[in-house]
Short mmCIF file of C-alpha atoms in Angstrom, two decimals:
data_model
loop_
_atom_site.label_atom_id
_atom_site.label_comp_id
_atom_site.label_asym_id
_atom_site.label_seq_id
_atom_site.Cartn_x
_atom_site.Cartn_y
_atom_site.Cartn_z
CA MET A 20 -15.09 -197.72 77.14
CA GLU A 21 -13.34 -194.86 75.38
CA ASP A 22 -12.37 -193.34 78.75
CA HIS A 23 -10.72 -196.61 79.84
CA GLY A 24 -8.79 -196.72 76.58
CA ASN A 25 -7.48 -193.19 77.10
CA LEU A 26 -6.46 -194.06 80.66
CA ILE A 27 -4.51 -197.10 79.50
CA LEU A 28 -2.83 -195.02 76.81
CA MET A 29 -1.81 -192.37 79.36
CA ILE A 30 -0.34 -195.02 81.66
CA TYR A 31 1.58 -196.52 78.75
CA LEU A 32 2.99 -193.14 77.69
CA SER A 33 3.95 -192.32 81.28
CA SER A 34 5.87 -195.57 81.59
CA LEU A 35 7.80 -194.77 78.41
CA ILE A 36 8.53 -191.17 79.36
CA VAL A 37 9.21 -191.50 83.11
CA VAL A 38 9.61 -195.08 84.31
CA LEU A 39 11.90 -196.42 81.57
CA PRO A 40 14.38 -193.49 81.63
CA ALA A 41 14.47 -193.64 85.44
CA PHE A 42 15.29 -197.35 85.29
CA VAL A 43 18.08 -196.70 82.75
CA VAL A 44 19.57 -193.96 84.94
CA LEU A 45 19.57 -196.20 88.01
CA TRP A 46 21.18 -199.04 86.07
CA TRP A 47 23.85 -196.73 84.69
CA ARG A 48 24.68 -195.36 88.14
CA SER A 49 25.04 -198.85 89.55
CA ASN A 50 27.37 -199.97 86.74
CA SER A 51 29.30 -196.81 85.90
CA ASP A 52 31.90 -197.60 88.58
CA LYS A 53 32.52 -201.12 87.26
CA LEU A 54 34.93 -202.43 84.68
CA ALA A 55 33.99 -204.56 81.69
CA THR A 56 34.52 -207.65 83.87
CA SER A 57 31.87 -206.42 86.38
CA ILE A 58 34.61 -205.67 88.92
CA SER A 59 34.33 -202.39 90.78
CA VAL A 60 36.85 -199.71 89.86
CA ASN A 61 37.51 -199.17 93.56
CA THR A 62 38.32 -202.87 93.98
CA TYR A 63 40.71 -202.70 91.06
CA ARG A 64 42.45 -199.66 92.53
CA TYR A 65 42.74 -201.30 95.93
CA PHE A 66 44.25 -204.45 94.40
CA LEU A 67 46.79 -202.24 92.63
CA VAL A 68 47.86 -200.76 95.97
CA VAL A 69 48.06 -204.13 97.74
CA LEU A 70 49.98 -205.94 95.00
CA HIS A 71 52.43 -203.07 94.69
CA ALA A 72 53.27 -203.46 98.39
CA SER A 73 53.00 -207.23 98.91
CA GLY A 74 52.54 -210.54 97.17
CA ARG A 75 52.14 -212.75 100.24
CA TRP A 76 49.29 -215.25 100.19
CA ARG A 77 47.67 -214.05 103.44
CA ASP A 78 47.74 -210.40 102.29
CA LEU A 79 46.10 -211.34 99.01
CA LEU A 80 43.45 -213.30 100.94
CA ALA A 81 42.71 -210.20 103.02
CA ALA A 82 42.55 -208.07 99.87
CA TYR A 83 40.08 -210.56 98.39
CA ALA A 84 37.91 -210.31 101.51
CA SER A 85 38.09 -206.48 101.30
CA ALA A 86 36.70 -206.25 97.78
CA PHE A 87 34.00 -203.62 97.33
CA GLU A 88 31.74 -206.27 95.79
CA PHE A 89 31.00 -207.40 99.37
CA GLU A 90 29.88 -204.02 100.71
CA HIS A 91 26.25 -205.11 100.62
CA MET A 92 26.85 -207.89 103.13
CA ALA A 93 25.05 -207.31 106.40
CA VAL A 94 27.07 -206.84 109.56
CA ASN A 95 26.18 -209.40 112.17
CA ASN A 96 26.16 -209.15 115.90
CA PRO A 97 29.76 -209.65 117.16
CA ARG A 98 28.48 -212.30 119.55
CA LYS A 99 27.32 -214.32 116.59
CA PHE A 100 30.88 -214.53 115.26
CA ALA A 101 32.46 -215.17 118.65
CA PRO A 102 32.47 -218.99 118.32
CA LEU A 103 34.01 -218.84 114.87
CA ARG A 104 36.61 -216.36 116.11
CA ASP A 105 37.53 -218.68 118.96
CA VAL A 106 37.94 -221.63 116.58
CA VAL A 107 40.23 -219.61 114.32
CA ARG A 108 42.35 -218.40 117.22
CA LYS A 109 42.82 -221.87 118.63
CA SER A 110 43.97 -223.26 115.29
CA GLY A 111 46.98 -222.46 113.15
CA ALA A 112 44.97 -219.75 111.45
CA GLU A 113 45.67 -217.40 114.34
CA ALA A 114 49.19 -216.76 113.03
CA ASP A 115 47.84 -215.83 109.63
CA LEU A 116 45.27 -213.57 111.25
CA LYS A 117 47.96 -211.68 113.20
CA GLN A 118 50.30 -211.28 110.24
CA ILE A 119 47.71 -209.97 107.79
CA ARG A 120 48.43 -206.46 106.54
CA LEU A 121 45.55 -204.21 105.62
CA TYR A 122 46.05 -201.27 103.28
CA MET A 123 42.68 -199.62 103.83
CA ASP A 124 40.41 -198.66 106.69
CA VAL A 125 38.80 -201.70 108.30
CA LYS A 126 35.27 -202.01 106.98
CA PRO A 127 32.55 -203.62 109.09
CA TYR A 128 32.22 -206.55 106.69
CA LEU A 129 35.99 -207.04 106.35
CA SER A 130 36.77 -208.74 109.65
CA GLU A 131 33.85 -211.14 109.25
CA ASN A 132 34.89 -212.07 105.69
CA ILE A 133 38.47 -212.73 106.78
CA LEU A 134 37.33 -215.01 109.62
CA ILE A 135 35.07 -217.01 107.27
CA LEU A 136 37.78 -217.41 104.60
CA LEU A 137 40.43 -218.41 107.14
CA ALA A 138 38.13 -221.03 108.64
CA TYR A 139 37.32 -222.30 105.14
CA THR A 140 40.93 -222.58 103.91
CA HIS A 141 42.07 -224.20 107.17
CA ARG A 142 39.15 -226.67 106.97
CA LEU A 143 37.88 -225.76 110.43
CA GLY A 144 34.27 -226.24 109.51
CA ILE A 145 31.65 -223.59 108.74
CA ASP A 146 28.31 -223.44 110.49
CA GLU A 147 25.26 -223.63 108.29
CA GLU A 148 24.26 -220.07 109.16
CA PHE A 149 27.53 -218.81 107.60
CA GLN A 150 27.37 -221.04 104.51
CA PRO A 151 25.34 -218.56 102.36
CA ARG A 152 27.90 -215.87 103.07
CA LEU A 153 30.75 -218.22 102.21
CA ASP A 154 29.01 -219.05 98.93
CA ASP A 155 28.78 -215.34 98.14
CA LEU A 156 32.50 -214.97 98.78
CA LEU A 157 33.48 -217.99 96.66
CA ALA A 158 31.22 -216.98 93.77
CA TRP A 159 33.71 -214.19 92.94
CA THR A 160 36.78 -216.45 92.89
CA GLU A 161 37.59 -216.27 89.17
CA GLY A 162 36.62 -212.62 88.66
CA LEU A 163 38.61 -211.25 91.60
CA THR A 164 41.74 -213.34 90.98
CA VAL A 165 41.80 -212.19 87.35
CA ALA A 166 41.38 -208.59 88.56
CA MET A 167 44.39 -209.06 90.89
CA ALA A 168 46.56 -210.30 88.04
CA ASP A 169 45.44 -207.47 85.75
CA ALA A 170 46.05 -204.88 88.47
CA ASN A 171 49.61 -206.09 88.97
CA ARG A 172 50.31 -205.73 85.25
CA GLU A 173 49.78 -201.99 85.69
CA GLU A 174 52.79 -201.69 88.00
CA PRO A 175 55.65 -199.94 86.10
CA ARG A 176 59.10 -201.50 86.34
CA GLN A 177 61.64 -198.72 86.01
CA ASP A 178 64.38 -201.10 87.18
CA CYS A 179 64.14 -202.99 83.87
CA HIS A 180 64.44 -199.95 81.62
CA ARG A 181 68.13 -200.54 81.01
CA THR A 182 67.54 -204.11 79.86
CA TYR A 183 64.52 -203.53 77.62
CA GLY A 184 65.03 -199.90 76.66
CA ARG A 185 61.51 -199.08 77.75
CA THR A 186 59.19 -199.40 80.74
CA VAL A 187 57.80 -202.88 81.34
CA PHE A 188 55.04 -203.74 83.78
CA GLY A 189 54.20 -206.28 86.47
CA ARG A 190 55.91 -209.03 88.42
CA THR A 191 55.47 -212.67 87.47
CA LYS A 192 55.64 -214.00 91.03
CA LYS A 193 52.80 -211.77 92.20
CA ILE A 194 50.61 -212.76 89.27
CA MET A 195 51.30 -216.42 90.02
CA SER A 196 50.41 -215.76 93.66
CA ALA A 197 47.03 -214.39 92.58
CA VAL A 198 46.39 -217.52 90.48
CA PHE A 199 47.50 -219.71 93.39
CA LEU A 200 45.02 -217.94 95.67
CA GLY A 201 42.27 -218.89 93.24
CA GLN A 202 43.44 -222.52 93.29
CA CYS A 203 43.33 -222.61 97.09
CA LEU A 204 39.85 -221.09 97.22
CA ALA A 205 38.58 -223.61 94.68
CA GLN A 206 39.96 -226.57 96.68
CA ALA A 207 39.63 -225.25 100.28
CA MET A 208 43.37 -225.22 100.96
CA LYS A 209 45.85 -222.88 102.59
CA GLU A 210 49.25 -221.78 101.36
CA LYS A 211 51.51 -224.62 102.55
CA ASP A 212 49.09 -227.55 102.30
CA SER A 213 50.04 -230.70 100.44
CA SER A 214 48.39 -231.08 97.05
CA LEU A 215 46.98 -234.42 98.32
CA LEU A 216 44.53 -232.55 100.56
CA GLN A 217 42.44 -231.44 97.57
CA ILE A 218 41.41 -235.07 96.99
CA PRO A 219 37.85 -235.52 98.31
CA GLY A 220 37.78 -236.86 101.89
CA PHE A 221 41.50 -236.46 102.50
CA ARG A 222 42.56 -235.32 105.95
CA GLU A 223 45.80 -235.34 107.91
CA THR A 224 45.39 -239.07 108.63
CA GLU A 225 45.29 -240.05 104.94
CA LEU A 226 48.11 -237.62 104.22
CA LYS A 227 50.42 -239.26 106.76
CA TYR A 228 49.60 -242.72 105.48
CA CYS A 229 50.37 -241.70 101.87
CA ASN A 230 53.68 -240.16 102.90
CA SER A 231 54.79 -243.26 104.78
CA LYS A 232 57.84 -245.20 103.64
CA SER A 233 55.74 -248.12 102.48
CA ASN A 234 53.55 -246.03 100.11
CA LYS A 235 55.84 -243.13 99.11
CA VAL A 236 53.00 -241.06 97.68
CA ARG A 237 54.26 -237.50 97.99
CA ASN A 238 51.86 -235.48 95.84
CA VAL A 239 48.64 -235.66 93.88
CA HIS A 240 50.41 -236.85 90.71
CA ASP A 241 51.78 -239.87 92.56
CA PHE A 242 48.33 -240.76 93.84
CA VAL A 243 46.62 -240.31 90.46
CA ALA A 244 49.23 -242.60 88.86
CA LEU A 245 48.25 -245.50 91.18
CA ASP A 246 45.88 -248.17 89.94
CA ILE A 247 42.48 -248.52 91.54
CA ASP A 248 43.53 -251.42 93.79
CA ALA A 249 46.47 -249.48 95.21
CA ARG A 250 44.19 -246.53 95.91
CA ARG A 251 41.73 -248.78 97.68
CA ARG A 252 44.45 -250.21 99.93
CA ILE A 253 45.48 -246.73 101.00
CA LEU A 254 41.88 -245.60 101.53
CA ARG A 255 40.62 -248.80 103.14
CA ASN A 256 38.65 -246.80 105.71
CA PHE A 257 36.66 -244.92 103.03
CA SER A 258 33.11 -245.91 102.26
CA ASP A 259 32.25 -247.02 98.74
CA ASP A 260 30.59 -243.69 97.95
CA ASP A 261 33.58 -241.72 99.21
CA PHE A 262 35.95 -243.93 97.25
CA LEU A 263 33.92 -243.35 94.07
CA ASP A 264 34.33 -239.60 94.62
CA VAL A 265 38.09 -240.11 94.92
CA ASN A 266 38.21 -242.09 91.66
CA GLU A 267 36.17 -239.44 89.88
CA PHE A 268 38.65 -236.80 91.01
CA CYS A 269 41.59 -238.90 89.79
CA LEU A 270 39.98 -239.42 86.38
CA ARG A 271 39.38 -235.69 85.90
CA PHE A 272 42.64 -234.43 87.31
CA PRO A 273 44.75 -233.01 84.43
CA THR A 274 48.27 -234.03 83.51
CA ALA A 275 49.88 -231.30 81.42
CA THR A 276 52.99 -231.11 79.24
CA LEU A 277 54.54 -228.12 77.52
CA LYS A 278 56.27 -227.91 74.17
CA VAL A 279 58.03 -224.58 73.64
CA ALA A 280 59.74 -223.54 70.40
CA ALA A 281 62.73 -221.23 70.18
CA PRO A 282 61.97 -217.50 69.80
CA LYS A 283 61.20 -216.60 66.21
CA VAL A 284 61.18 -213.33 64.30
CA GLU A 285 59.02 -213.14 61.18
CA ASP A 286 60.28 -211.43 58.01
CA GLU A 287 63.89 -211.63 59.18
CA ILE A 288 66.93 -212.49 57.06
CA ASP A 289 68.17 -215.04 59.61
CA ASP A 290 66.89 -217.07 62.54
CA SER A 291 68.55 -214.90 65.20
CA VAL A 292 66.76 -212.51 67.55
CA HIS A 293 68.18 -208.99 67.43
CA GLU A 294 67.72 -205.99 69.69
CA ILE A 295 64.19 -204.49 69.68
CA ASP A 296 62.99 -207.28 67.38
CA LYS A 297 59.33 -208.21 67.72
CA ALA A 298 59.56 -211.94 68.34
CA ASP A 299 57.22 -214.69 69.46
CA VAL A 300 57.43 -218.03 71.22
CA GLU A 301 55.11 -220.77 70.01
CA VAL A 302 53.75 -222.85 72.88
CA THR A 303 51.78 -226.08 72.67
CA LEU A 304 50.03 -227.11 75.88
CA THR A 305 48.82 -230.71 76.02
CA VAL A 306 46.39 -231.69 78.78
CA LYS A 307 45.48 -235.33 79.31
CA ARG A 308 43.09 -236.86 81.81
CA GLY A 309 41.49 -240.24 82.45
CA ALA A 310 37.98 -239.05 81.62
CA GLY A 311 35.92 -235.94 81.21
CA THR A 312 36.95 -232.55 79.86
CA GLY A 313 38.04 -229.19 81.15
CA ARG A 314 34.46 -227.99 81.02
CA PHE A 315 33.59 -229.87 84.22
CA PRO A 316 36.50 -229.86 86.69
CA CYS A 317 36.20 -231.21 90.21
CA VAL A 318 35.59 -228.03 92.19
CA ARG A 319 32.95 -229.21 94.62
CA ASN A 320 33.48 -226.32 97.02
CA LEU A 321 32.48 -223.59 94.57
CA PRO A 322 28.77 -222.70 94.53
CA ASP A 323 28.60 -222.27 90.73
CA GLU A 324 29.82 -224.31 87.79
CA LYS A 325 33.23 -223.33 86.52
CA GLN A 326 35.33 -224.21 83.50
CA GLU A 327 39.00 -225.11 83.69
CA VAL A 328 41.25 -222.23 82.57
CA TRP A 329 45.01 -222.40 81.98
CA TRP A 330 47.23 -219.36 82.43
CA VAL A 331 50.23 -219.39 80.07
CA ILE A 332 52.88 -216.85 81.13
CA LEU A 333 56.17 -215.94 79.44
CA ASP A 334 58.52 -214.90 82.25
CA ASP A 335 61.95 -213.29 82.19
CA LYS A 336 63.40 -215.36 85.01
CA LYS A 337 66.18 -212.94 85.95
CA HIS A 338 64.03 -209.80 86.10
CA ASP A 339 60.70 -211.39 87.15
CA VAL A 340 58.89 -209.70 84.27
CA PRO A 341 55.72 -211.18 82.68
CA LEU A 342 56.40 -210.47 79.00
CA ALA A 343 53.19 -212.10 77.75
CA ILE A 344 50.10 -213.76 79.25
CA LYS A 345 47.39 -215.87 77.63
CA ARG A 346 44.36 -217.57 79.25
CA LEU A 347 43.35 -220.78 77.49
CA LYS A 348 39.78 -222.00 77.91
CA PRO A 349 38.31 -225.40 76.95
CA LYS A 350 37.25 -224.08 73.54
CA ASP A 351 40.93 -223.43 72.73
CA PHE A 352 41.80 -227.14 72.99
CA ASP A 353 41.23 -229.72 70.26
CA ASP A 354 39.84 -233.21 70.76
CA GLU A 355 43.33 -234.51 71.57
CA GLY A 356 43.77 -232.01 74.39
CA ASN A 357 46.24 -229.78 72.53
CA ALA A 358 46.20 -225.99 72.48
CA THR A 359 48.75 -223.95 70.52
CA THR A 360 49.32 -220.25 71.06
CA LYS A 361 51.99 -217.62 70.43
CA LEU A 362 53.44 -215.39 73.14
CA ASP A 363 54.65 -212.11 71.61
CA PHE A 364 57.42 -210.00 73.15
CA VAL A 365 59.96 -207.31 72.23
CA ALA A 366 63.59 -208.33 72.66
CA GLY A 367 65.83 -206.44 75.04
CA ILE A 368 69.44 -205.40 74.67
CA ARG A 369 72.12 -207.77 73.39
CA GLY A 370 73.04 -210.60 75.71
CA LYS A 371 72.01 -214.04 76.96
CA TYR A 372 68.49 -214.57 78.28
CA GLU A 373 66.64 -217.32 80.12
CA TYR A 374 62.87 -217.28 79.78
CA VAL A 375 60.41 -219.59 81.54
CA VAL A 376 56.98 -220.49 80.17
CA HIS A 377 54.54 -221.30 83.00
CA ALA A 378 51.22 -223.08 82.52
CA LEU A 379 48.96 -222.69 85.58
CA CYS A 380 45.58 -224.34 86.07
CA ASP A 381 43.12 -222.18 88.01
CA CYS A 382 41.14 -225.15 89.41
CA TYR A 383 43.74 -227.48 90.92
CA VAL A 384 46.80 -227.21 93.14
CA GLY A 385 49.89 -229.01 91.84
CA ALA A 386 48.86 -229.30 88.19
CA ASP A 387 51.17 -226.51 87.04
CA VAL A 388 54.03 -227.14 84.61
CA TYR A 389 56.83 -225.01 83.19
CA SER A 390 59.51 -225.12 80.52
CA THR A 391 62.75 -223.11 80.20
CA ILE A 392 64.24 -221.68 77.02
CA LYS A 393 67.65 -220.06 76.62
CA PHE A 394 68.70 -217.86 73.71
CA THR A 395 70.97 -214.97 72.77
CA VAL A 396 69.90 -211.55 71.56
CA GLU A 397 72.23 -210.31 68.83
CA PRO A 398 73.16 -206.65 68.14
CA LYS A 399 70.67 -204.56 66.26
CA LEU A 400 70.77 -204.83 62.48
CA GLU A 401 72.19 -201.62 61.00
CA ASN A 402 71.77 -202.50 57.31
CA THR A 403 68.31 -201.32 56.35
CA ASP A 404 68.58 -203.15 53.02
CA SER A 405 68.05 -206.37 54.89
CA LEU A 406 64.53 -205.32 55.78
CA LYS A 407 61.79 -206.65 53.55
CA TYR A 408 59.07 -204.20 52.69
CA PHE A 409 57.44 -206.44 50.07
CA ASP A 410 57.49 -210.00 48.86
CA THR A 411 60.95 -210.80 47.52
CA ASP A 412 59.58 -213.70 45.52
CA ASP A 413 57.62 -211.22 43.41
CA GLU A 414 60.78 -209.11 43.05
CA SER A 415 62.78 -212.09 41.75
CA ASP A 416 60.07 -212.87 39.19
CA TYR A 417 60.14 -209.24 38.06
CA GLU A 418 63.93 -209.32 37.67
CA GLU A 419 63.72 -212.53 35.62
CA TYR A 420 61.13 -210.92 33.41
CA ASN A 421 63.37 -207.87 32.82
CA ALA A 422 66.32 -210.12 32.07
CA GLU A 423 64.30 -211.96 29.42
CA ILE A 424 63.28 -208.67 27.80
CA GLU A 425 66.89 -207.42 27.73
CA ALA A 426 68.07 -210.72 26.23
CA GLY A 427 65.41 -210.39 23.51
CA ASP A 428 66.53 -206.84 22.69
CA GLU A 429 70.14 -207.96 22.38
CA GLU A 430 69.14 -210.74 19.98
CA GLU A 431 67.23 -208.28 17.80
CA GLU A 432 70.24 -205.93 17.67
CA THR A 433 72.51 -208.87 16.74
CA ASP A 434 70.17 -209.92 13.91
CA SER A 435 70.02 -206.37 12.57
CA ASP A 436 73.83 -206.13 12.62
CA GLU A 437 74.15 -209.41 10.73
CA ASP A 438 71.71 -208.19 8.11
CA GLY A 439 73.67 -204.97 7.78
CA GLU A 440 76.90 -206.87 7.25
CA ALA A 441 75.29 -209.03 4.57
CA ASP A 442 74.11 -205.94 2.69
CA GLY A 443 77.40 -204.10 2.86
CA GLY A 444 78.25 -203.74 6.42
CA GLY A 445 77.05 -201.08 8.82
CA PRO A 446 76.81 -197.34 8.31
CA ALA A 447 79.86 -197.20 5.97
CA SER A 448 78.32 -199.73 3.63
CA ALA A 449 75.14 -197.71 3.63
CA VAL A 450 77.05 -194.62 2.45
CA GLN A 451 78.80 -196.70 -0.21
CA GLN A 452 75.50 -198.12 -1.31
CA GLU A 453 74.04 -194.61 -1.58
CA SER A 454 77.09 -193.49 -3.65
CA SER A 455 76.75 -196.52 -5.94
CA GLU A 456 73.11 -195.79 -6.52
CA LYS A 457 73.96 -192.16 -7.44
CA GLU A 458 76.65 -193.28 -9.91
CA GLY A 459 74.23 -195.70 -11.48
CA ILE A 460 71.70 -192.95 -11.99
CA ASP A 461 74.34 -190.70 -13.62
CA GLU A 462 75.44 -193.50 -15.97
CA LEU A 463 71.87 -194.15 -16.93
CA SER A 464 71.35 -190.46 -17.68
CA SER A 465 74.53 -190.35 -19.82
CA ALA A 466 73.41 -193.44 -21.72
CA GLU A 467 70.04 -191.89 -22.43
CA GLU A 468 71.72 -188.68 -23.68
CA GLU A 469 73.98 -190.69 -25.99
CA ASP A 470 70.97 -192.53 -27.39
CA ASP A 471 69.26 -189.21 -28.02
CA ASP A 472 72.37 -187.92 -29.85
CA GLU A 473 72.54 -191.07 -31.97
CA ASP A 474 68.88 -190.69 -32.84
CA ASP A 475 69.47 -187.06 -33.82
CA ASP A 476 72.45 -188.09 -36.00
CA GLU A 477 70.39 -190.80 -37.64
CA ASP A 478 67.62 -188.27 -38.35
CA GLU A 479 70.14 -185.84 -39.85
CA ASP A 480 71.59 -188.63 -42.03
CA GLU A 481 68.14 -189.57 -43.19
CA ASP A 482 67.39 -185.93 -44.02
CA ASP A 483 70.62 -185.71 -46.01
CA GLU A 484 69.79 -188.90 -47.88
CA ASP A 485 66.34 -187.56 -48.68
CA GLU A 486 67.82 -184.38 -49.98
CA VAL A 487 70.19 -186.38 -52.17
CA ASP A 488 67.34 -188.53 -53.47
CA GLU A 489 65.27 -185.46 -54.15
CA MET A 490 68.13 -183.95 -56.05
CA GLU A 491 68.56 -187.11 -58.06
CA ASN A 492 64.81 -187.33 -58.67
CA GLY A 493 64.75 -183.67 -59.69
CA LYS A 494 66.98 -184.37 -62.66
CA GLY A 495 64.63 -187.05 -63.91
CA LEU A 496 61.61 -184.78 -63.69
CA GLY A 497 63.22 -182.20 -65.73
CA ALA A 498 63.18 -184.58 -68.73
CA ASN A 499 59.74 -185.74 -68.20
CA GLY A 500 58.29 -182.73 -66.42
CA SER A 501 55.83 -181.58 -69.18
CA HIS A 502 54.32 -184.95 -69.54
CA THR A 503 53.77 -185.12 -65.81
CA THR A 504 52.32 -181.65 -65.59
CA SER A 505 50.05 -182.13 -68.52
CA ALA A 506 48.83 -185.38 -67.09
CA VAL A 507 47.96 -183.66 -63.88
CA THR A 508 46.36 -180.80 -65.72
CA GLU A 509 44.27 -183.15 -67.62
CA ASP A 510 43.10 -184.91 -64.46
CA MET A 511 42.13 -181.55 -62.99
#
């Protein structure tokens, strides 16, 4: 029993010392070449090359199919893809296939991925044996389209240096093309398709009927605005189940509005935007729908669940520069369907500007909205005193406090002056007062001396009187002197 226990302990220690570190090393090697979004660094670099050279929809589709995330896909026998290749060539997809530009060596999996995605976006039908591979391709829709947009934002724009005084990055149109590619992949649509084709069950027949003069339904918004009876008249050939799918799509389809405020600069002395100011544009995106939320959009073609995300882009229309980008998710919206965000930017040189705020939904085609703002950038402020480095309200309170103290000091000085005037008036009166006090002391001393002299005279007069009395008394004693002496002698 003890031997079995030692064996188990040795196996446990071996797993900790050898197996676990080996597993960590393998995991690190497999993920060290990926970004935080689980996108391969090589894919990101390739997207950077493609988007620098082109922003065409078909080139972005080929770049998507070339992503290094699909390297693991097995290469099939060319004969297996021959029927699908023939279908693509006989359809309108052949033109797209011929005009695709590749910016890397053709990988074995690349041509097969492009054929599958072209057949999917042209709605040519996919055999069941290719459906798992299509699902693998569509599972990366959001991650790869975000990577395309991020890669384009790394492209330096030296041509805008004069306007903005620095190097800005990216092109708005190419970023919007990447988002549009994601919309098409989510709804199985190609570049120039009508937005009506994303409605479940819609084909060219329904599209022509909607565009007729009697119906005048030109886009998905027109169809969603119809009441249920009008929809049923247009789709009279649909079964009840198919019509319920159409109504569900209409209820969940978003209708968006944008409210954009004028550019604002915080801690500024006025409402104007000046050169190199750090300003922001407050945007409120409101999304309404008949039912449901953005957490469950109608994207039936995607293999996994996906939430509705809105791209909000601040675009310099003249220079095609994306100054700010935000991605709003369902958690950013309140119960009323409102989401408020701020798009920060640094103002360019003085002049008039026209900016466009785009709001793009990554799940639907035709749901995008935009709003234009025009403003003027004023010359740079040269007076540095206008800058606030602390709260001026506190400064004003401090100045009021100092003013009160100074007023109190002045009142005290006034009171002291009044008291001085009442006592004799200022420094001169003080000297006079001191002189008066000295004279009084001298007079008092003189008076005391005179009293002493009078007392001395009185004492001298008394002494003289005593002497006179003694002299007078001496004469009387001389007559009676014996009698007096004998009397005394007798007493002794």
